[in-house]
mmCIF file of C-alpha atoms in Angstrom:
data_model
loop_
_atom_site.group_PDB
_atom_site.id
_atom_site.type_symbol
_atom_site.label_atom_id
_atom_site.label_comp_id
_atom_site.label_asym_id
_atom_site.label_seq_id
_atom_site.Cartn_x
_atom_site.Cartn_y
_atom_site.Cartn_z
ATOM 1 C CA MET A 196 107.140 34.927 99.040
ATOM 2 C CA SER A 197 105.551 33.617 102.384
ATOM 3 C CA ILE A 198 102.972 36.234 102.257
ATOM 4 C CA LYS A 199 102.047 35.568 98.484
ATOM 5 C CA ILE A 200 101.428 32.015 99.153
ATOM 6 C CA SER A 201 99.412 32.838 102.560
ATOM 7 C CA ASP A 202 97.259 34.974 100.487
ATOM 8 C CA LYS A 203 96.742 32.333 97.848
ATOM 9 C CA ASN A 204 96.040 29.625 100.292
ATOM 10 C CA ARG A 205 93.571 32.313 101.894
ATOM 11 C CA GLU A 206 91.827 32.933 98.485
ATOM 12 C CA ALA A 207 91.502 29.014 97.595
ATOM 13 C CA THR A 208 90.008 28.417 101.572
ATOM 14 C CA LYS A 209 87.187 31.140 100.484
ATOM 15 C CA THR A 210 86.498 29.503 96.776
ATOM 16 C CA GLY A 211 85.965 26.231 98.631
ATOM 17 C CA ILE A 212 83.749 27.751 101.347
ATOM 18 C CA TYR A 213 81.987 29.503 98.327
ATOM 19 C CA THR A 214 81.630 26.465 96.784
ATOM 20 C CA VAL A 215 80.470 24.181 99.133
ATOM 21 C CA LEU A 216 77.836 26.679 100.412
ATOM 22 C CA THR A 217 76.540 27.013 96.947
ATOM 23 C CA ALA A 218 76.210 23.485 96.600
ATOM 24 C CA ALA A 219 74.175 23.037 99.981
ATOM 25 C CA THR A 220 72.034 25.898 99.161
ATOM 26 C CA ALA A 221 70.924 25.155 95.471
ATOM 27 C CA VAL A 222 68.719 21.802 96.706
ATOM 28 C CA PRO A 223 66.333 23.865 98.525
ATOM 29 C CA VAL A 224 66.821 26.323 95.948
ATOM 30 C CA TYR A 225 65.896 23.757 93.185
ATOM 31 C CA PHE A 226 62.919 22.762 95.084
ATOM 32 C CA GLY A 227 61.291 25.825 95.590
ATOM 33 C CA ILE A 228 61.401 26.884 92.295
ATOM 34 C CA ASP A 229 60.160 23.171 91.012
ATOM 35 C CA THR A 230 57.554 23.613 93.618
ATOM 36 C CA TYR A 231 56.538 27.087 92.392
ATOM 37 C CA LEU A 232 56.307 25.917 88.667
ATOM 38 C CA ASN A 233 54.123 23.117 89.718
ATOM 39 C CA THR A 234 51.892 25.313 91.262
ATOM 40 C CA ILE A 235 51.177 27.806 88.400
ATOM 41 C CA GLY A 236 51.150 24.424 85.979
ATOM 42 C CA ALA A 237 54.549 25.032 83.989
ATOM 43 C CA GLN A 238 55.202 22.511 81.256
ATOM 44 C CA HIS A 239 58.918 21.034 81.810
ATOM 45 C CA ASP A 240 59.294 22.025 85.320
ATOM 46 C CA GLU A 241 62.579 19.997 86.070
ATOM 47 C CA ALA A 242 64.002 21.696 83.157
ATOM 48 C CA LEU A 243 63.128 24.648 83.936
ATOM 49 C CA ALA A 244 63.758 24.569 87.790
ATOM 50 C CA VAL A 245 67.333 23.414 86.902
ATOM 51 C CA ALA A 246 67.746 26.423 84.557
ATOM 52 C CA GLY A 247 66.209 28.684 87.379
ATOM 53 C CA THR A 248 68.520 27.568 89.934
ATOM 54 C CA ILE A 249 71.694 28.572 87.355
ATOM 55 C CA VAL A 250 70.159 31.732 86.731
ATOM 56 C CA PHE A 251 69.269 32.351 90.522
ATOM 57 C CA PHE A 252 72.845 31.615 91.378
ATOM 58 C CA GLY A 253 74.263 33.676 88.442
ATOM 59 C CA CYS A 254 72.315 36.900 89.460
ATOM 60 C CA VAL A 255 73.162 36.300 92.858
ATOM 61 C CA TYR A 256 77.209 36.661 92.319
ATOM 62 C CA ILE A 257 76.386 39.261 89.801
ATOM 63 C CA GLY A 258 74.711 41.385 92.590
ATOM 64 C CA ARG A 259 77.972 40.613 94.966
ATOM 65 C CA HIS A 260 80.037 41.805 92.432
ATOM 66 C CA LEU A 261 78.101 45.184 91.777
ATOM 67 C CA SER A 262 77.484 45.748 95.077
ATOM 68 C CA THR A 263 81.423 45.469 95.894
ATOM 69 C CA ILE A 264 82.124 48.194 93.222
ATOM 70 C CA TRP A 265 79.319 50.280 94.491
ATOM 71 C CA SER A 266 80.625 49.799 98.395
ATOM 72 C CA ALA A 267 84.001 50.595 97.558
ATOM 73 C CA ARG A 268 83.101 54.376 97.583
ATOM 74 C CA GLN A 269 81.240 54.351 100.455
ATOM 75 C CA ARG A 270 82.627 54.675 104.356
ATOM 76 C CA GLU A 271 80.006 53.161 105.230
ATOM 77 C CA ILE A 272 76.928 50.987 104.387
ATOM 78 C CA PRO A 273 73.787 52.762 104.575
ATOM 79 C CA LYS A 274 71.246 50.875 106.714
ATOM 80 C CA ASN A 275 68.446 52.534 104.288
ATOM 81 C CA VAL A 276 69.716 50.606 101.420
ATOM 82 C CA LEU A 277 69.872 47.248 103.502
ATOM 83 C CA ASN A 278 66.248 47.645 104.055
ATOM 84 C CA GLY A 279 65.454 48.783 100.615
ATOM 85 C CA LEU A 280 67.032 45.654 99.124
ATOM 86 C CA ALA A 281 65.166 43.487 101.691
ATOM 87 C CA GLY A 282 61.905 45.063 100.611
ATOM 88 C CA ALA A 283 62.505 44.578 96.978
ATOM 89 C CA ILE A 284 63.120 40.758 97.280
ATOM 90 C CA ALA A 285 59.603 40.738 99.425
ATOM 91 C CA VAL A 286 57.838 42.865 96.785
ATOM 92 C CA CYS A 287 59.145 40.250 94.146
ATOM 93 C CA PHE A 288 57.946 37.185 95.683
ATOM 94 C CA VAL A 289 54.610 38.404 96.484
ATOM 95 C CA TRP A 290 54.635 39.566 92.855
ATOM 96 C CA LEU A 291 55.408 36.232 91.567
ATOM 97 C CA PHE A 292 52.334 34.409 93.546
ATOM 98 C CA ILE A 293 49.900 37.361 92.941
ATOM 99 C CA HIS A 294 50.891 36.930 88.837
ATOM 100 C CA ALA A 295 50.671 33.448 88.829
ATOM 101 C CA ASP A 296 46.711 34.337 89.141
ATOM 102 C CA PHE A 297 46.264 37.390 86.827
ATOM 103 C CA GLN A 298 48.172 36.278 83.520
ATOM 104 C CA PHE A 299 47.962 38.172 80.291
ATOM 105 C CA ARG A 300 46.172 34.984 78.164
ATOM 106 C CA THR A 301 47.265 36.872 74.999
ATOM 107 C CA PHE A 302 50.526 38.260 75.688
ATOM 108 C CA PRO A 303 52.592 35.187 76.985
ATOM 109 C CA GLY A 304 55.855 36.950 75.925
ATOM 110 C CA ILE A 305 54.583 39.383 78.596
ATOM 111 C CA ASN A 306 53.731 36.782 81.131
ATOM 112 C CA LEU A 307 57.264 35.304 80.652
ATOM 113 C CA LEU A 308 58.856 38.820 80.983
ATOM 114 C CA LEU A 309 56.887 39.047 84.116
ATOM 115 C CA TYR A 310 57.969 36.372 85.549
ATOM 116 C CA TRP A 311 61.532 36.479 84.770
ATOM 117 C CA MET A 312 62.258 40.018 85.396
ATOM 118 C CA PRO A 313 61.456 39.742 89.681
ATOM 119 C CA PHE A 314 63.220 36.392 89.717
ATOM 120 C CA VAL A 315 66.428 37.975 88.386
ATOM 121 C CA THR A 316 65.866 40.943 90.602
ATOM 122 C CA ILE A 317 65.652 38.237 93.559
ATOM 123 C CA GLY A 318 68.556 36.788 92.651
ATOM 124 C CA LEU A 319 70.558 40.276 92.243
ATOM 125 C CA CYS A 320 69.213 42.158 95.499
ATOM 126 C CA THR A 321 69.921 38.779 97.464
ATOM 127 C CA GLY A 322 73.756 38.723 96.129
ATOM 128 C CA ALA A 323 73.831 42.357 97.153
ATOM 129 C CA LEU A 324 71.929 41.983 100.326
ATOM 130 C CA ILE A 325 74.230 39.138 101.388
ATOM 131 C CA LYS A 326 77.384 41.074 100.386
ATOM 132 C CA LEU A 327 76.522 44.428 101.909
ATOM 133 C CA PHE A 328 75.117 43.208 105.035
ATOM 134 C CA ARG A 329 78.230 41.247 105.683
ATOM 135 C CA MET A 330 80.649 44.211 104.567
ATOM 136 C CA SER A 331 78.205 46.252 106.830
ATOM 137 C CA THR A 332 78.505 43.999 109.964
ATOM 138 C CA GLN A 333 82.545 43.720 109.467
ATOM 139 C CA LYS A 334 82.923 47.831 109.364
ATOM 140 C CA GLU A 335 80.711 47.533 112.458
ATOM 141 C CA LEU A 336 83.036 45.117 113.897
ATOM 142 C CA GLU A 337 86.404 47.132 113.013
ATOM 143 C CA ALA A 338 84.991 50.244 114.226
ATOM 144 C CA ALA A 339 84.222 48.192 117.886
ATOM 145 C CA ARG A 340 87.948 47.090 117.884
ATOM 146 C CA THR A 341 89.222 50.246 116.980
ATOM 147 C CA GLN A 342 86.828 51.942 119.454
ATOM 148 C CA ALA A 343 87.933 49.463 122.102
ATOM 149 C CA ALA A 344 91.456 49.769 121.681
ATOM 150 C CA HIS A 345 91.391 53.257 121.890
ATOM 151 C CA SER A 346 89.857 52.916 124.907
ATOM 152 C CA GLN A 347 92.097 50.638 126.285
ATOM 153 C CA SER A 348 95.157 52.387 124.898
ATOM 154 C CA GLU A 349 93.749 55.632 127.124
ATOM 155 C CA LEU A 350 93.249 53.313 130.228
ATOM 156 C CA PHE A 351 96.728 52.721 130.093
ATOM 157 C CA LEU A 352 97.795 55.807 130.118
ATOM 158 C CA LEU A 353 95.469 56.860 132.614
ATOM 159 C CA GLN A 354 97.295 54.233 134.724
ATOM 160 C CA SER A 355 100.562 55.068 133.842
ATOM 161 C CA GLN A 356 99.730 58.417 135.382
ATOM 162 C CA LEU A 357 98.812 57.494 138.951
ATOM 163 C CA SER A 358 101.620 56.760 140.229
ATOM 164 C CA PRO A 359 103.350 59.606 139.206
ATOM 165 C CA HIS A 360 100.616 61.576 140.786
ATOM 166 C CA PHE A 361 100.770 59.662 144.168
ATOM 167 C CA LEU A 362 104.184 59.694 144.090
ATOM 168 C CA PHE A 363 104.583 63.545 143.743
ATOM 169 C CA ASN A 364 101.817 64.252 146.159
ATOM 170 C CA THR A 365 103.544 61.997 148.830
ATOM 171 C CA LEU A 366 107.164 63.611 148.303
ATOM 172 C CA ASN A 367 105.797 66.604 148.878
ATOM 173 C CA ASN A 368 104.112 65.497 151.836
ATOM 174 C CA LEU A 369 107.716 64.109 153.117
ATOM 175 C CA TYR A 370 109.425 67.001 152.431
ATOM 176 C CA GLY A 371 107.307 69.195 154.600
ATOM 177 C CA LEU A 372 107.814 66.358 157.478
ATOM 178 C CA SER A 373 111.656 66.433 156.998
ATOM 179 C CA ILE A 374 111.466 70.133 158.110
ATOM 180 C CA SER A 375 109.337 70.279 161.018
ATOM 181 C CA GLN A 376 108.979 66.699 162.097
ATOM 182 C CA HIS A 377 111.618 64.875 161.029
ATOM 183 C CA GLU A 378 111.752 62.003 163.221
ATOM 184 C CA LYS A 379 108.667 60.569 161.559
ATOM 185 C CA ILE A 380 110.662 60.188 158.202
ATOM 186 C CA PRO A 381 112.513 56.638 158.434
ATOM 187 C CA PRO A 382 108.779 54.753 159.360
ATOM 188 C CA LEU A 383 107.196 56.858 156.843
ATOM 189 C CA ILE A 384 109.962 55.941 153.819
ATOM 190 C CA LEU A 385 109.127 51.972 154.755
ATOM 191 C CA LYS A 386 105.311 52.683 154.559
ATOM 192 C CA LEU A 387 106.088 54.729 151.251
ATOM 193 C CA SER A 388 108.235 51.489 150.056
ATOM 194 C CA ASP A 389 105.201 49.260 150.215
ATOM 195 C CA LEU A 390 102.634 51.602 148.542
ATOM 196 C CA LEU A 391 105.131 52.398 145.609
ATOM 197 C CA ARG A 392 106.054 48.781 145.180
ATOM 198 C CA TYR A 393 102.159 47.964 144.948
ATOM 199 C CA SER A 394 101.199 50.966 142.564
ATOM 200 C CA VAL A 395 104.431 49.727 140.247
ATOM 201 C CA TYR A 396 104.166 46.379 139.982
ATOM 202 C CA GLU A 397 100.221 45.317 140.995
ATOM 203 C CA ALA A 398 98.504 48.105 139.753
ATOM 204 C CA SER A 399 99.278 47.528 136.112
ATOM 205 C CA GLU A 400 96.230 44.894 135.911
ATOM 206 C CA THR A 401 92.923 46.461 134.497
ATOM 207 C CA TYR A 402 91.150 44.548 137.449
ATOM 208 C CA VAL A 403 93.040 43.388 141.071
ATOM 209 C CA PRO A 404 91.337 41.372 143.896
ATOM 210 C CA LEU A 405 89.466 43.974 146.162
ATOM 211 C CA ARG A 406 91.359 42.603 148.888
ATOM 212 C CA ASP A 407 94.712 43.359 147.772
ATOM 213 C CA GLU A 408 93.383 47.041 146.924
ATOM 214 C CA LEU A 409 91.769 47.325 150.482
ATOM 215 C CA THR A 410 95.496 46.217 151.974
ATOM 216 C CA TYR A 411 97.035 49.057 149.960
ATOM 217 C CA ILE A 412 94.396 51.709 151.282
ATOM 218 C CA ARG A 413 95.044 50.374 154.885
ATOM 219 C CA ASN A 414 98.920 50.952 154.481
ATOM 220 C CA TYR A 415 98.199 54.411 152.714
ATOM 221 C CA ILE A 416 95.767 55.307 155.929
ATOM 222 C CA ASP A 417 98.707 53.855 158.509
ATOM 223 C CA PHE A 418 101.183 56.273 156.723
ATOM 224 C CA GLU A 419 98.824 59.263 156.620
ATOM 225 C CA GLN A 420 98.121 58.571 160.570
ATOM 226 C CA LEU A 421 101.921 58.687 161.117
ATOM 227 C CA ARG A 422 102.179 61.978 159.626
ATOM 228 C CA MET A 423 99.246 63.393 161.240
ATOM 229 C CA GLY A 424 99.457 62.279 164.694
ATOM 230 C CA ASP A 425 96.750 63.191 167.311
ATOM 231 C CA ARG A 426 95.262 65.646 165.041
ATOM 232 C CA LEU A 427 93.342 63.029 162.960
ATOM 233 C CA GLU A 428 90.230 61.741 164.035
ATOM 234 C CA LEU A 429 89.708 58.986 161.838
ATOM 235 C CA GLN A 430 86.391 56.371 161.598
ATOM 236 C CA THR A 431 86.936 53.219 159.343
ATOM 237 C CA ASP A 432 84.263 50.604 158.745
ATOM 238 C CA ILE A 433 85.584 48.265 156.001
ATOM 239 C CA GLU A 434 84.505 44.920 155.433
ATOM 240 C CA GLN A 435 87.116 42.204 155.433
ATOM 241 C CA VAL A 436 86.956 40.793 151.869
ATOM 242 C CA GLY A 437 88.595 37.266 151.854
ATOM 243 C CA GLY A 438 88.662 35.674 148.189
ATOM 244 C CA PRO A 439 90.253 37.067 145.231
ATOM 245 C CA ASP A 440 86.940 36.759 143.429
ATOM 246 C CA ILE A 441 85.882 40.284 144.095
ATOM 247 C CA ARG A 442 87.885 42.476 141.756
ATOM 248 C CA ILE A 443 88.058 46.366 141.486
ATOM 249 C CA ALA A 444 89.855 48.671 138.923
ATOM 250 C CA PRO A 445 92.986 49.524 141.277
ATOM 251 C CA MET A 446 94.274 52.840 142.273
ATOM 252 C CA LEU A 447 90.281 53.998 142.236
ATOM 253 C CA LEU A 448 89.324 54.828 145.412
ATOM 254 C CA ILE A 449 92.373 56.055 146.651
ATOM 255 C CA VAL A 450 92.115 58.985 144.536
ATOM 256 C CA PHE A 451 89.273 60.299 147.076
ATOM 257 C CA ILE A 452 90.748 58.942 150.159
ATOM 258 C CA GLU A 453 94.172 61.180 148.812
ATOM 259 C CA ASN A 454 91.949 64.373 148.688
ATOM 260 C CA ALA A 455 90.137 63.653 152.009
ATOM 261 C CA PHE A 456 93.525 63.769 153.919
ATOM 262 C CA LYS A 457 94.521 66.519 151.825
ATOM 263 C CA HIS A 458 91.744 68.925 152.249
ATOM 264 C CA SER A 459 91.509 67.532 156.075
ATOM 265 C CA ARG A 460 95.056 68.929 156.637
ATOM 266 C CA ASN A 461 95.174 71.954 154.675
ATOM 267 C CA THR A 462 92.785 73.309 157.528
ATOM 268 C CA ILE A 463 93.515 75.518 160.166
ATOM 269 C CA ASP A 464 91.545 73.585 162.808
ATOM 270 C CA SER A 465 93.148 71.733 165.837
ATOM 271 C CA LYS A 466 91.220 68.580 165.102
ATOM 272 C CA VAL A 467 90.429 66.766 161.690
ATOM 273 C CA PHE A 468 88.033 64.206 161.020
ATOM 274 C CA ILE A 469 87.648 61.685 157.932
ATOM 275 C CA GLU A 470 84.851 59.090 158.229
ATOM 276 C CA MET A 471 84.914 56.098 155.641
ATOM 277 C CA ARG A 472 82.964 53.188 154.788
ATOM 278 C CA LEU A 473 83.207 50.348 152.134
ATOM 279 C CA LYS A 474 80.668 47.353 152.215
ATOM 280 C CA ILE A 475 79.827 44.772 149.844
ATOM 281 C CA TRP A 476 76.092 44.778 149.359
ATOM 282 C CA GLY A 477 74.681 42.459 146.520
ATOM 283 C CA ASN A 478 76.170 42.923 143.229
ATOM 284 C CA SER A 479 77.579 45.976 144.166
ATOM 285 C CA ILE A 480 80.481 47.683 146.420
ATOM 286 C CA LEU A 481 79.458 50.666 148.094
ATOM 287 C CA PHE A 482 82.111 53.226 149.148
ATOM 288 C CA TYR A 483 81.394 56.113 151.258
ATOM 289 C CA LEU A 484 83.979 59.018 152.337
ATOM 290 C CA ARG A 485 83.445 62.157 154.008
ATOM 291 C CA ASN A 486 86.079 64.649 155.512
ATOM 292 C CA SER A 487 86.427 67.790 157.079
ATOM 293 C CA HIS A 488 87.671 70.891 155.329
ATOM 294 C CA ASN A 489 86.809 74.842 154.629
ATOM 295 C CA ARG A 490 85.844 75.562 151.242
ATOM 296 C CA SER A 491 85.935 79.225 151.917
ATOM 297 C CA ALA A 492 89.539 79.359 153.319
ATOM 298 C CA GLN A 493 91.156 77.337 150.644
ATOM 299 C CA ASN A 494 92.252 78.898 147.406
ATOM 300 C CA ASP A 495 90.005 76.956 144.789
ATOM 301 C CA GLN A 496 92.261 77.554 142.136
ATOM 302 C CA HIS A 497 95.026 75.667 144.246
ATOM 303 C CA VAL A 498 92.815 72.962 144.644
ATOM 304 C CA GLU A 499 91.463 72.343 141.449
ATOM 305 C CA LYS A 500 95.294 72.598 140.095
ATOM 306 C CA HIS A 501 96.679 69.750 142.006
ATOM 307 C CA SER A 502 93.300 67.914 143.607
ATOM 308 C CA GLY A 503 91.116 68.193 139.668
ATOM 309 C CA PHE A 504 93.596 65.862 138.089
ATOM 310 C CA GLY A 505 93.166 63.045 140.022
ATOM 311 C CA LEU A 506 89.532 63.275 140.121
ATOM 312 C CA ALA A 507 89.473 63.952 136.398
ATOM 313 C CA ASN A 508 91.584 60.814 136.122
ATOM 314 C CA VAL A 509 89.073 58.885 138.290
ATOM 315 C CA ARG A 510 85.647 59.885 136.601
ATOM 316 C CA LYS A 511 87.790 58.903 133.008
ATOM 317 C CA ARG A 512 88.462 55.674 134.424
ATOM 318 C CA LEU A 513 84.837 54.917 135.826
ATOM 319 C CA GLN A 514 83.373 55.521 132.103
ATOM 320 C CA LEU A 515 85.627 53.111 130.391
ATOM 321 C CA LEU A 516 85.771 50.398 133.233
ATOM 322 C CA TYR A 517 82.230 50.798 134.291
ATOM 323 C CA PRO A 518 80.238 51.793 131.706
ATOM 324 C CA GLY A 519 76.666 52.512 133.020
ATOM 325 C CA GLN A 520 77.741 50.441 136.080
ATOM 326 C CA HIS A 521 78.765 52.690 138.667
ATOM 327 C CA TYR A 522 76.957 55.839 140.433
ATOM 328 C CA LEU A 523 79.094 58.627 141.518
ATOM 329 C CA VAL A 524 77.999 61.916 143.665
ATOM 330 C CA ILE A 525 80.232 64.133 145.332
ATOM 331 C CA ASP A 526 78.878 66.900 147.801
ATOM 332 C CA ASN A 527 81.354 70.008 148.450
ATOM 333 C CA GLU A 528 79.739 71.631 151.207
ATOM 334 C CA GLU A 529 81.467 74.524 153.323
ATOM 335 C CA ASN A 530 82.961 72.044 156.176
ATOM 336 C CA THR A 531 82.755 68.894 154.569
ATOM 337 C CA TYR A 532 83.350 67.080 151.556
ATOM 338 C CA THR A 533 81.535 63.709 150.942
ATOM 339 C CA VAL A 534 81.874 61.155 148.444
ATOM 340 C CA ASN A 535 79.309 58.464 147.812
ATOM 341 C CA LEU A 536 80.501 55.690 145.139
ATOM 342 C CA ARG A 537 78.842 52.671 144.233
ATOM 343 C CA LEU A 538 80.171 50.294 141.283
ATOM 344 C CA ASN A 539 79.215 46.856 139.954
ATOM 345 C CA LEU A 540 81.213 43.837 141.129
ATOM 346 C CA ARG A 541 83.463 42.604 138.162
#
């Protein structure tokens, strides 16, 4: 019952709006027609102007109705139809002024017809153009909303995959240490607790303060340093970010950092190095990461299977969150793996 009442109220409101718009537009239309009739020297111009105004708005509403019937079978409104209607209106306007100077003196009936036909056509085309343009705009907005909703749901799915992905990798690492270096497990579990708290609770937002993300990254680096010990040669130059105004998509950089530690750790070298830099430059966040690895010694299929998910996830999130506002270059050389990423500030 409430739905029916709501629909009736909506229709009444729409009718009221159309009535007000028609009344407001009728005045300039009347004066426009009256001016034209005076120009061509028509008799009883005021009465004709009133009749012309009534005919014009009648044609507008007929045109709207006909366009509604036609568009019901169309998935989208072709642009050439809108352009054709606008062109027809322009041609009819030009014809009305041309015909005023070139009339058939001996055929008054034809003259009258050549006045009213383009006038009626202008009314019909105007009504159809207004309706179809409005419907076209609504369809475009609806398509944009649908795409935005799809992108948002896809983004939520991608973000929901981050925590399980990180947890899977970390538990694998802890399992290895529990066998060979079990004394490191207690402090690592404490670090893991902090990391998971952020990834589960804080990283659910679309954008987070960069300073919070950097705190998370530093905790992760501490976690890896505890694991790798003296084997790791780490160089970091991360700019201090004070306020919460600078924001970034959460868990975006950590995928590259995880891969850097993983690729370095999986080499047979006694020493591995990782170099990491992050700067705010102008309107951009600049991130640079370089790590040692041995491409020929690694099983490419294994790396693709376990590392490719994270990188594919990041690339997709960059497309959704930073469309046309990011620059990513990855160089996978024989002994080094380098990431250069530029993000526009949010």
